[in-house]
Coordinates of C-alpha atoms in Angstrom, one line a residue:
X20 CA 125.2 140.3 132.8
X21 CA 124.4 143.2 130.3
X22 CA 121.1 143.3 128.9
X23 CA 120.7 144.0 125.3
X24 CA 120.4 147.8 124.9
X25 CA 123.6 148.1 127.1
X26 CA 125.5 145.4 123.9
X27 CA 123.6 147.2 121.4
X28 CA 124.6 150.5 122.9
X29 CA 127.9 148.9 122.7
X30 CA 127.9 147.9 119.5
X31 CA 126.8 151.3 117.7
X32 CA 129.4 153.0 119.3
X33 CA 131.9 150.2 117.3
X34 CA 130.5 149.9 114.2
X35 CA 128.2 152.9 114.1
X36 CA 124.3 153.2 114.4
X37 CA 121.6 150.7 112.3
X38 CA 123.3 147.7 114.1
X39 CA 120.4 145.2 115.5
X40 CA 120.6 142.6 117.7
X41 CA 118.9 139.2 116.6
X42 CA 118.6 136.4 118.8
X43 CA 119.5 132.9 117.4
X44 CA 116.9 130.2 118.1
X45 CA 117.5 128.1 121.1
X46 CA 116.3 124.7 120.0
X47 CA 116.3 123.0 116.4
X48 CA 112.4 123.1 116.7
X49 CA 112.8 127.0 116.8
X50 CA 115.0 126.4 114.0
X51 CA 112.7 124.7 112.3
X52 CA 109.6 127.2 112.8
X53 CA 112.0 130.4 111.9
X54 CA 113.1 128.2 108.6
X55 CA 109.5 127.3 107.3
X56 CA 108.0 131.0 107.9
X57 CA 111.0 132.7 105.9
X58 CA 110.5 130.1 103.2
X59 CA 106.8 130.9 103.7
X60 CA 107.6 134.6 103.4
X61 CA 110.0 134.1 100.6
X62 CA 107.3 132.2 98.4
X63 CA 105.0 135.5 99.3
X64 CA 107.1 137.6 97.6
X65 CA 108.4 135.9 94.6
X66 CA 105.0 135.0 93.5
X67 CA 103.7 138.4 94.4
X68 CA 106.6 140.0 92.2
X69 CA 106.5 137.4 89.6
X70 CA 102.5 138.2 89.0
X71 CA 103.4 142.0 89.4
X72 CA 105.5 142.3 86.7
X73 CA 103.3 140.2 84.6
X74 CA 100.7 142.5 84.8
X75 CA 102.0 145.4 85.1
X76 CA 105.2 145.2 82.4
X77 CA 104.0 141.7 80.1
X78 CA 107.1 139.7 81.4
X79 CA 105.9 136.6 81.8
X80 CA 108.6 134.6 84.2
X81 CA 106.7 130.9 84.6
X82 CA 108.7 129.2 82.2
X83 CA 112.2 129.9 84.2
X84 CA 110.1 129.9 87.6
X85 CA 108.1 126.9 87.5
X86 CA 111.7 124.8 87.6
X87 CA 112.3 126.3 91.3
X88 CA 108.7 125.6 92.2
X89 CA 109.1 122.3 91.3
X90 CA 112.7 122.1 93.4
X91 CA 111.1 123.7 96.4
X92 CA 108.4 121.2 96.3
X93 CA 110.1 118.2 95.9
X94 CA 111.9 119.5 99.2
X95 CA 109.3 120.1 100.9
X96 CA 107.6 116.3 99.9
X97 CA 110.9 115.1 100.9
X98 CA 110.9 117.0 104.3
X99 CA 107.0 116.4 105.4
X100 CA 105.0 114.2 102.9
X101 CA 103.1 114.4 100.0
X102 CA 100.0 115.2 102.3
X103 CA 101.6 118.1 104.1
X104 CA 103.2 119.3 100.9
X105 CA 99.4 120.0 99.9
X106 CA 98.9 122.0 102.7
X107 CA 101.6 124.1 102.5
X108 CA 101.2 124.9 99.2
X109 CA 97.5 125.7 99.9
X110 CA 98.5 127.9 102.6
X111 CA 101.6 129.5 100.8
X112 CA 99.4 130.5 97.5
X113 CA 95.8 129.8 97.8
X114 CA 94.6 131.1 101.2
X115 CA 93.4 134.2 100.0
X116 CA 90.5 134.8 97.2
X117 CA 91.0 137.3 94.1
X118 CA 89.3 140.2 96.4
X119 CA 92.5 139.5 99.1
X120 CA 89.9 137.5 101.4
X121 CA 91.4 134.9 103.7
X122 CA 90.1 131.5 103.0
X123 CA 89.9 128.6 105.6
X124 CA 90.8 125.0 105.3
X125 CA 88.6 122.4 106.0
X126 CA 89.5 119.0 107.4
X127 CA 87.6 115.6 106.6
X128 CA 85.6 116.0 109.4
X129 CA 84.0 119.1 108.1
X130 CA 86.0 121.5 110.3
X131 CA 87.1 124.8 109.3
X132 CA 91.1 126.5 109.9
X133 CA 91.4 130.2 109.8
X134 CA 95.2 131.3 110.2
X135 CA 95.7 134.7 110.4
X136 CA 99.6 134.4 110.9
X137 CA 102.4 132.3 109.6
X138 CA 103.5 130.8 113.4
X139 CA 99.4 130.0 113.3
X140 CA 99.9 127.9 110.6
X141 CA 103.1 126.1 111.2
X142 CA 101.2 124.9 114.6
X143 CA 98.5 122.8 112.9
X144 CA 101.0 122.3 110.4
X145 CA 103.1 120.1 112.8
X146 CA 99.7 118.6 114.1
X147 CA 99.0 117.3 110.6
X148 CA 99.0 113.3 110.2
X149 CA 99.9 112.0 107.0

C-alpha cells in the first residue's frame, strides 16, 4: 500500500502542484466534531467581518444578518437543546473580553472551563447534560 506522499506525488504529477490530500473522517462522531468546529470557525469569521466593516467603512449588516443568526440557532436548538444552544453561543461569541482575553465558563457548582481550542470545547460540549 502507498503511503500518502507517494498518492500525492502521484497526483501532482496529474493535475499539477497545490493538490492536498485530506482525509475523510472515519466515524459519524468524527463527522460530527469536524462539522461543529467549521460551523464554529465560520461564525468566527462572519461576525469578525461583519463588525470589521462596521467599524471600519459604517456598513452596518445586522438587519440582513440577524435572520441567519436566528436560522443557525434554531438549528442548533433543534440539534442539542436549548441548554447547549447557550453554550455554544457563549463559546462561539462571548469567550473573549473587549481587550481579546479568553474568558472561562463556570458551571453551577462554581467550577471554572478554560478552552483554548475548538476540539477542547466540543469535548465538554458533548459532556453537557441538558
Amino acid at each position: 500500500m502507498m503511503d500518502d506522499s507517494k498518492i500525492l506525488e502521484l497526483l501532482q504529477k496529474f493535475v499539477g502542484e497545490g493538490v492536498q490530500i485530506k482525509e475523510s473522517p472515519k466515524t459519524q462522531e468524527e463527522r460530527e466534531e469536524n462539522l461543529f468546529i467549521e460551523l464554529i470557525d465560520t461564525i468566527e469569521i462572519v461576525w469578525k467581518q461583519e463588525h470589521e466593516l462596521y467599524e471600519n467603512h459604517g456598513i452596518d449588516l445586522v438587519g440582513f444578518s440577524q435572520y441567519l443568526y436566528h436560522a443557525i440557532e434554531t438549528l442548533v436548538v433543534l440539534k442539542y437543546g436549548y441548554f447547549r444552544a447557550n453554550a455554544f453561543w457563549w463559546y462561539a461569541l462571548e469567550r473573549f473580553d473587549a481587550d481579546g482575553n479568553l474568558l472561562g465558563l463556570e458551571d453551577e457548582e462554581g467550577k471554572t472551563y478554560f478552552f483554548k481550542t475548538h476540539k477542547q470545547f466540543y469535548k465538554f460540549f458533548k459532556s453537557l447534560k441538558g
